[in-house]
């Protein structure tokens, strides 16, 4: 079969583009753990603070040493604005919005989710090193968007205040 030279160039070009795209998907999936949402939980955005799941935002240390962080996002702040979490233990962030769509990105990590009113976003991340991470809202949410931030402080082993420990 005789294929014209230009036809062949375009053909291999198309194959190359597909290979590049598949490689990009593979790298983002396996190396950067970029996943589509799999957690589906709804909430009434008008009554977030009365909802027992979000009535007491903050960090709760579980009996196994892991942490559960409950966060409410609103224009233009996160509650709480500062979270102390343990190093080397799974930290599950649960976030919802009271008003518009926000973002929740823990800088320096791949912990990053949209926060959509009416839904609870949940992700689990284990911090390997103690330190401080800036949390930013990365979805434009209004005039104060650029001021919307918080802080995750990863405490050295055994340093998380005992007051936040939840007894079973
Ligand atoms: Cu909240 Cu941008």
Coordinates of C-alpha atoms and ligand atoms in Angstrom, one line a residue:
X1 CA 0.0 0.0 0.0
X2 CA 1.4 3.4 -1.0
X3 CA 0.8 6.2 1.5
X4 CA 1.8 9.6 0.5
X5 CA 4.6 11.2 2.5
X6 CA 2.5 14.0 4.0
X7 CA -0.3 11.6 4.8
X8 CA 2.3 9.5 6.7
X9 CA 3.7 12.5 8.6
X10 CA 0.2 13.5 9.7
X11 CA -0.7 10.0 10.6
X12 CA 2.4 9.6 12.9
X13 CA 1.8 13.1 14.2
X14 CA -1.7 12.0 15.4
X15 CA -0.3 8.9 17.0
X16 CA 2.3 10.9 18.8
X17 CA -0.3 13.3 20.2
X18 CA -2.4 10.4 21.5
X19 CA 0.7 8.9 23.1
X20 CA 1.6 12.2 24.7
X21 CA -1.9 12.6 26.1
X22 CA -2.1 9.1 27.5
X23 CA 1.4 9.5 29.1
X24 CA 0.2 12.8 30.7
X25 CA -2.9 11.0 32.1
X26 CA -0.7 8.2 33.4
X27 CA 1.8 10.5 35.1
X28 CA -0.9 12.6 36.7
X29 CA -2.8 9.5 37.9
X30 CA 0.1 7.4 39.2
X31 CA 2.8 9.9 40.1
X32 CA 0.7 12.9 41.3
X33 CA -2.4 10.9 42.5
X34 CA -4.8 13.2 40.6
X35 CA -8.2 11.4 41.0
X36 CA -11.7 12.2 39.9
X37 CA -14.1 12.7 42.9
X38 CA -15.3 9.5 44.4
X39 CA -16.8 10.8 47.7
X40 CA -20.4 11.9 47.4
X41 CA -22.0 13.5 50.4
X42 CA -24.5 16.4 50.3
X43 CA -25.3 19.1 52.9
X44 CA -27.7 22.0 53.0
X45 CA -25.4 25.1 52.6
X46 CA -27.9 27.3 54.5
X47 CA -27.7 25.3 57.7
X48 CA -24.0 24.2 57.7
X49 CA -23.2 25.5 61.2
X50 CA -26.3 23.7 62.7
X51 CA -25.4 20.5 60.9
X52 CA -23.8 18.1 63.5
X53 CA -21.1 17.2 61.0
X54 CA -19.9 20.8 60.8
X55 CA -21.2 22.4 64.0
X56 CA -17.7 22.2 65.7
X57 CA -15.0 22.9 63.0
X58 CA -11.5 21.9 64.1
X59 CA -9.0 19.1 64.5
X60 CA -10.0 15.8 66.2
X61 CA -7.3 13.3 66.9
X62 CA -8.7 9.8 66.6
X63 CA -7.7 7.0 69.0
X64 CA -5.4 5.5 66.4
X65 CA -3.5 8.8 66.1
X66 CA -5.0 9.8 62.8
X67 CA -6.7 13.2 62.5
X68 CA -10.0 14.4 61.2
X69 CA -10.2 18.1 60.3
X70 CA -13.6 19.7 59.9
X71 CA -13.5 22.9 57.9
X72 CA -16.1 25.4 56.8
X73 CA -15.2 27.7 53.9
X74 CA -17.0 31.0 53.4
X75 CA -16.3 34.4 51.8
X76 CA -13.4 35.0 52.6
X77 CA -12.1 32.7 55.3
X78 CA -11.6 29.2 56.4
X79 CA -12.9 28.1 59.8
X80 CA -10.6 27.2 61.6
X81 CA -7.8 29.5 60.2
X82 CA -5.1 27.4 61.8
X83 CA -5.0 23.6 62.1
X84 CA -2.5 21.5 64.0
X85 CA -2.1 18.0 62.6
X86 CA 0.2 15.2 63.4
X87 CA 3.1 14.1 61.3
X88 CA 3.2 10.7 59.7
X89 CA -0.5 9.9 60.4
X90 CA -3.4 10.0 57.9
X91 CA -5.2 13.4 58.1
X92 CA -8.7 13.5 56.7
X93 CA -9.9 16.9 55.7
X94 CA -13.7 17.4 55.4
X95 CA -14.7 20.7 53.9
X96 CA -17.9 22.4 52.9
X97 CA -18.9 25.9 51.8
X98 CA -21.6 28.1 53.2
X99 CA -21.9 30.3 50.2
X100 CA -20.1 30.0 46.9
X101 CA -17.6 27.6 45.3
X102 CA -14.2 27.9 46.9
X103 CA -11.0 25.9 46.6
X104 CA -8.9 24.2 49.3
X105 CA -5.2 23.7 48.4
X106 CA -2.5 22.8 50.9
X107 CA 0.5 24.3 49.3
X108 CA 3.5 22.0 48.9
X109 CA 1.3 18.9 48.7
X110 CA -1.2 17.4 46.3
X111 CA -4.0 17.9 48.8
X112 CA -6.3 20.0 46.7
X113 CA -10.0 20.0 46.2
X114 CA -12.9 22.2 45.1
X115 CA -15.3 23.1 47.8
X116 CA -18.8 23.3 46.3
X117 CA -21.8 24.5 48.3
X118 CA -24.2 21.6 48.9
X119 CA -21.4 19.0 49.0
X120 CA -18.9 17.8 51.4
X121 CA -15.4 17.4 50.0
X122 CA -13.2 14.9 51.7
X123 CA -9.5 13.9 51.2
X124 CA -6.9 12.2 53.2
X125 CA -3.3 13.1 53.2
X126 CA -0.3 12.0 55.3
X127 CA 2.3 14.7 56.0
X128 CA 5.8 13.1 56.0
X129 CA 7.6 16.1 57.6
X130 CA 6.7 18.5 60.4
X131 CA 6.3 22.1 59.2
X132 CA 3.9 24.8 58.1
X133 CA 1.8 24.8 55.0
X134 CA -0.2 27.7 53.6
X135 CA -3.8 26.8 52.6
X136 CA -5.2 28.8 49.7
X137 CA -8.5 29.2 48.1
X138 CA -7.8 28.5 44.4
X139 CA -11.3 29.1 43.0
X140 CA -12.2 32.8 42.3
X141 CA -15.0 33.5 44.9
X142 CA -15.3 37.3 45.0
X143 CA -13.5 40.5 45.7
X144 CA -11.7 39.1 48.8
X145 CA -10.6 35.8 47.1
X146 CA -6.9 36.7 47.2
X147 CA -7.1 37.1 51.0
X148 CA -8.7 33.8 51.7
X149 CA -6.1 31.5 53.3
X150 CA -5.4 29.4 56.3
X151 CA -2.5 27.5 57.8
X152 CA -1.8 23.8 58.4
X153 CA 0.8 23.2 61.0
X154 CA 2.3 19.7 61.0
X155 CA 3.4 19.1 64.6
X156 CA 6.5 17.0 65.3
X157 CA 5.6 13.5 66.6
X158 CA 3.7 13.6 69.9
X159 CA 3.3 17.3 69.9
X160 CA -0.3 17.7 69.0
X161 CA -2.2 19.2 72.0
X162 CA -3.9 16.5 74.0
X163 CA -7.0 18.7 74.3
X164 CA -8.0 17.8 70.8
X165 CA -7.8 14.0 71.5
X166 CA -11.2 12.3 71.0
X167 CA -11.8 9.5 73.3
X168 CA -13.7 6.6 71.7
Ligands
LIG1 CU1 -12.7 31.4 48.4 CU2 -11.5 32.2 46.5

